[in-house]
PDB file of C-alpha atoms in Angstrom:
ATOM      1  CA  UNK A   1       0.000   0.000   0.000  1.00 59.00           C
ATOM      2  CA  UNK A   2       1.325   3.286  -0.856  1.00 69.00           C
ATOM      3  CA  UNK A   3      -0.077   5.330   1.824  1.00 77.00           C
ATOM      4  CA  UNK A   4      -1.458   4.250   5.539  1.00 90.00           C
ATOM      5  CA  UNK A   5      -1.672   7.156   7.371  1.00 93.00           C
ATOM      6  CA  UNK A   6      -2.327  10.871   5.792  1.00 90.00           C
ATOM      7  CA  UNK A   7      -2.218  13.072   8.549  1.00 91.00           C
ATOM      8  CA  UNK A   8      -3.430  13.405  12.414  1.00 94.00           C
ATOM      9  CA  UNK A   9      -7.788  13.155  12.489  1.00 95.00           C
ATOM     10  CA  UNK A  10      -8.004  14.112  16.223  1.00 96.00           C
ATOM     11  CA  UNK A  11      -7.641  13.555  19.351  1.00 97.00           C
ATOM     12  CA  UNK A  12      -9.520  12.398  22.093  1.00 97.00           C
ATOM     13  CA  UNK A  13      -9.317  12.297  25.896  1.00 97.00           C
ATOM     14  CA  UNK A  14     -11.679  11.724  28.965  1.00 98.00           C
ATOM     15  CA  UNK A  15     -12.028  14.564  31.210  1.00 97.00           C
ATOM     16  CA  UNK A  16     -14.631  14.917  34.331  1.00 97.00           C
ATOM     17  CA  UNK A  17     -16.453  17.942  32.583  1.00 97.00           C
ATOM     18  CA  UNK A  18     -16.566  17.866  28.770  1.00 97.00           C
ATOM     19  CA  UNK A  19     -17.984  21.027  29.148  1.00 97.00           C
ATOM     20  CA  UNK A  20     -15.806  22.652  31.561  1.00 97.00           C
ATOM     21  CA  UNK A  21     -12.290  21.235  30.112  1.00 97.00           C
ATOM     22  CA  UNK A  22     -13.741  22.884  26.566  1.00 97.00           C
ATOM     23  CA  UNK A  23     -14.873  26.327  28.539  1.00 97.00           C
ATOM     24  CA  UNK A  24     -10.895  26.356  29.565  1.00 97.00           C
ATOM     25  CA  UNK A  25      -9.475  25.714  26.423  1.00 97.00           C
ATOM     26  CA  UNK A  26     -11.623  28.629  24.539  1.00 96.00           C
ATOM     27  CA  UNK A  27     -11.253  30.864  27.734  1.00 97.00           C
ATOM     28  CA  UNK A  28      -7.411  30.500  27.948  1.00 97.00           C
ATOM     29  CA  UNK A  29      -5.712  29.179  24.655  1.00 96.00           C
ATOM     30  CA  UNK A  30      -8.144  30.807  22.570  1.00 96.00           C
ATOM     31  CA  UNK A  31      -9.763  27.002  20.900  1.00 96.00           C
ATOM     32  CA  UNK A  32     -12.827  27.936  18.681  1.00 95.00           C
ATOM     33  CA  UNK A  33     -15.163  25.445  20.895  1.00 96.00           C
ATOM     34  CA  UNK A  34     -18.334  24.348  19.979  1.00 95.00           C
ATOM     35  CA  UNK A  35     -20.046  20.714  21.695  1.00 93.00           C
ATOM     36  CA  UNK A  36     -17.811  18.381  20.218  1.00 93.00           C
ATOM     37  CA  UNK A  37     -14.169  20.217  20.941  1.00 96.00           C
ATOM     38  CA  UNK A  38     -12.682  22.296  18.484  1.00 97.00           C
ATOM     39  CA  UNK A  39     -12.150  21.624  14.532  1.00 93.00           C
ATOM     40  CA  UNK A  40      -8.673  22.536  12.988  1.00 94.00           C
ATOM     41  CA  UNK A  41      -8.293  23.389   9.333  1.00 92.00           C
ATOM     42  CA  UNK A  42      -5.452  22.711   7.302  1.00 91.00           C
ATOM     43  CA  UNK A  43      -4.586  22.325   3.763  1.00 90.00           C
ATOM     44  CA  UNK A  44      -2.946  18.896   2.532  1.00 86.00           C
ATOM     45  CA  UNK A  45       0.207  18.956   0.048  1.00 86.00           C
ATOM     46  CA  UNK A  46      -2.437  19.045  -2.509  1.00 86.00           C
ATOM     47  CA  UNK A  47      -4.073  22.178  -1.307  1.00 90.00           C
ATOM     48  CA  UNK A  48      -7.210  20.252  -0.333  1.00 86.00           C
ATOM     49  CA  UNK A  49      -9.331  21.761   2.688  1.00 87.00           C
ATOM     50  CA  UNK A  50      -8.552  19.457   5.546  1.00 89.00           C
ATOM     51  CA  UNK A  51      -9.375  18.646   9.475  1.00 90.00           C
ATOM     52  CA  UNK A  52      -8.295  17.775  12.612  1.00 94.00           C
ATOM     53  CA  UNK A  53     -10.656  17.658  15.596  1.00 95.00           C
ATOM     54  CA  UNK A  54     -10.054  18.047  19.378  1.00 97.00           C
ATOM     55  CA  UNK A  55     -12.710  16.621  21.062  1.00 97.00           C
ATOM     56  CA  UNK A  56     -12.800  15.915  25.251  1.00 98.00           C
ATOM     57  CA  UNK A  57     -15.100  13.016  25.977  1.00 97.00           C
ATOM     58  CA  UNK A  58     -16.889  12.484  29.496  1.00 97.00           C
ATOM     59  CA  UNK A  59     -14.446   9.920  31.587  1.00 96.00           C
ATOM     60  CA  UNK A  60     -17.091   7.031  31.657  1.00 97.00           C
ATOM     61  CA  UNK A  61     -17.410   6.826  27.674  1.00 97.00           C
ATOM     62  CA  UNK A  62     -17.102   3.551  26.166  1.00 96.00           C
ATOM     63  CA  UNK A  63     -16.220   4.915  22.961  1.00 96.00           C
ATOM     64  CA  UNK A  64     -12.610   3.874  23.729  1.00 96.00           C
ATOM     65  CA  UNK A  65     -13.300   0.521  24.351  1.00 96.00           C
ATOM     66  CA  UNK A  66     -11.790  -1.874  24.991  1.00 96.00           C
ATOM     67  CA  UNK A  67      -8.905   0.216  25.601  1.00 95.00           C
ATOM     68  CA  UNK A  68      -8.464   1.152  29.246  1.00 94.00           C
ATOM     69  CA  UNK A  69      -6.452   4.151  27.921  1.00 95.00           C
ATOM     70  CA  UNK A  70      -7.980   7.476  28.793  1.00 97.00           C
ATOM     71  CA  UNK A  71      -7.191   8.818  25.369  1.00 97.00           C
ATOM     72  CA  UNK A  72      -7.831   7.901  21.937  1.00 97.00           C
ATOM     73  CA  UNK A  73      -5.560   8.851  18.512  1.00 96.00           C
ATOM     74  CA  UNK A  74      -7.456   9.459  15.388  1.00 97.00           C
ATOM     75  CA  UNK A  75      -5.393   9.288  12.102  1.00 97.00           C
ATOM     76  CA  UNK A  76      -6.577  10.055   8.438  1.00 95.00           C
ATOM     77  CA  UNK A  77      -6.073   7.514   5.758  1.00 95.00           C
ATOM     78  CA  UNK A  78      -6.555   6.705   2.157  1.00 91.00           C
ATOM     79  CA  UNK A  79      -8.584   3.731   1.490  1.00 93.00           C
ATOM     80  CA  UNK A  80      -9.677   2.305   5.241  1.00 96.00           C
ATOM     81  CA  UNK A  81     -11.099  -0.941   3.951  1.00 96.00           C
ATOM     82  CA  UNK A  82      -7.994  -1.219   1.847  1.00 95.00           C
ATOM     83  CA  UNK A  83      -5.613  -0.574   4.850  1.00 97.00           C
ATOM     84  CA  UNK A  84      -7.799  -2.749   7.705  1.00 97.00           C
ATOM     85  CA  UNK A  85      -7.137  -5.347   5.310  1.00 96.00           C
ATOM     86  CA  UNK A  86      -3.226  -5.781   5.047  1.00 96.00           C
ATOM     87  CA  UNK A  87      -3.354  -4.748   8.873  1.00 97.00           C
ATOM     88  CA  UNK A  88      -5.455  -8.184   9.383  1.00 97.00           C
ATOM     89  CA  UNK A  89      -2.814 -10.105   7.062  1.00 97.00           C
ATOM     90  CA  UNK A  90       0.373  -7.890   9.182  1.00 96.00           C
ATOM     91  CA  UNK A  91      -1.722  -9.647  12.881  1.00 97.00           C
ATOM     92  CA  UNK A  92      -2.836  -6.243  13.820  1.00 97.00           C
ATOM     93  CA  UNK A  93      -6.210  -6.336  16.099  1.00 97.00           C
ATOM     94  CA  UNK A  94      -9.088  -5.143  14.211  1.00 97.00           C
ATOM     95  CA  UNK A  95     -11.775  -3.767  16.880  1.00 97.00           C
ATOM     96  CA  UNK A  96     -15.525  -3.652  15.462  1.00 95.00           C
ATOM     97  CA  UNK A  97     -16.643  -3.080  12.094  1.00 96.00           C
ATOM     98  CA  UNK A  98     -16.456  -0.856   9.699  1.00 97.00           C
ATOM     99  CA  UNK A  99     -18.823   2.258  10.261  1.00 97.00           C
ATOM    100  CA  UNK A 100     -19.709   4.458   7.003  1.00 96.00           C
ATOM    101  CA  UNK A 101     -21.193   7.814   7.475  1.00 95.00           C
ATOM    102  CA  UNK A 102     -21.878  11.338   5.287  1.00 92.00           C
ATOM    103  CA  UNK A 103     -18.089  12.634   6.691  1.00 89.00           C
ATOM    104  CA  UNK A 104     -16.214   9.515   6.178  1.00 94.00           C
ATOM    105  CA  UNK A 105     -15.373   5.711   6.988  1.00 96.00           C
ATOM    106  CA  UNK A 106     -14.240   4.615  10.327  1.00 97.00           C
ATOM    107  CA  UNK A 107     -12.356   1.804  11.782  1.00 98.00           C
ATOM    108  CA  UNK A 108     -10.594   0.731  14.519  1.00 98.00           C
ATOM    109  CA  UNK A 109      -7.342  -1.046  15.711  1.00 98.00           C
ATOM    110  CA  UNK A 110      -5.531  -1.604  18.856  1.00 97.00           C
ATOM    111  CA  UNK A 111      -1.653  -1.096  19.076  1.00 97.00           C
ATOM    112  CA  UNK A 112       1.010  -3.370  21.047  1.00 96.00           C
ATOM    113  CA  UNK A 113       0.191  -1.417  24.172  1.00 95.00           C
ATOM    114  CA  UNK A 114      -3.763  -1.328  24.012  1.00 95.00           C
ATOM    115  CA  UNK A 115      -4.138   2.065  22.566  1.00 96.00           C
ATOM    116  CA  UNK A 116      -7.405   2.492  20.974  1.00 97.00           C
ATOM    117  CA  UNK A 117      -6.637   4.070  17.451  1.00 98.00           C
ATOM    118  CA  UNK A 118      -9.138   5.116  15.438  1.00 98.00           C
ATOM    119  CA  UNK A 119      -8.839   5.378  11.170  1.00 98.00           C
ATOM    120  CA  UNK A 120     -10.685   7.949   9.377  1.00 96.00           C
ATOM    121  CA  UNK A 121     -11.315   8.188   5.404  1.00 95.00           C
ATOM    122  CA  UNK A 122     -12.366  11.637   5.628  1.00 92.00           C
ATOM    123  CA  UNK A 123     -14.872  13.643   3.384  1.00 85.00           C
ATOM    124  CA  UNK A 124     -13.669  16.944   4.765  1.00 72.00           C
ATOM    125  CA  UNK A 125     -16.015  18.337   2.599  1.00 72.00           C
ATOM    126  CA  UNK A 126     -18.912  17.652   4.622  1.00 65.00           C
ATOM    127  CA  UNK A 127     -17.916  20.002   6.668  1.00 65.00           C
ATOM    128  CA  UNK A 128     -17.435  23.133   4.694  1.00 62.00           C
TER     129      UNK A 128
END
């Protein structure tokens, strides 16, 4: 495969108050907030309008299961179905399904350590 990974998606942490962590982070660093975190833009090599999102979860999510890691890496990549494929073939853990939606493909993997890492096939235009 030529290219895996494309560029950071997001990341993800658990917090006590979503709400609160996100208040700070606009109130202090200046983070354009809104109820999911704060979006990024970026241009890729190509020029294309890209994203990466910042999101705090609540600490009892289960979004980053089974990981018992309190964060969660999100990286962009080219072809996701593609890619979970040779990572199957390579022994990598493949963690649910494949999930499809208006903004992109999803899918997940764990590392060595038990990281939680999600892949995104972006359609950054959905968000423009």
């Amino acid at each position: 495969m030529k290219n895996r990974i494309t560029g950071l998606g997001g990341f993800f942490f658990k917090t006590k108050d979503p709400e609160k962590i996100r208040d700070w982070y606009r109130d202090h660093l200046g983070l354009n907030t809104d109820q999911y975190g704060c979006t990024f833009w970026w241009k890729d090599k190509e020029g294309k309008d890209c994203s990466t999102q910042w999101s705090p979860f609540k600490e009892d999510t289960q979004y980053f299961d089974p990981s018992e890691k309190p964060f969660m890496m999100n990286f962009r990549v080219e072809n996701l179905v593609e890619l979970l494929e040779a990572l199957k073939a390579e022994g990598v853990t493949i963690v649910g399904e494949v999930e499809e939606y208006d903004y992109g493909k999803f899918g997940w993997i764990l590392d060595p350590e038990g990281n939680k890492i999600e892949l995104w096939e972006p359609v950054d235009s959905a968000f423009l």
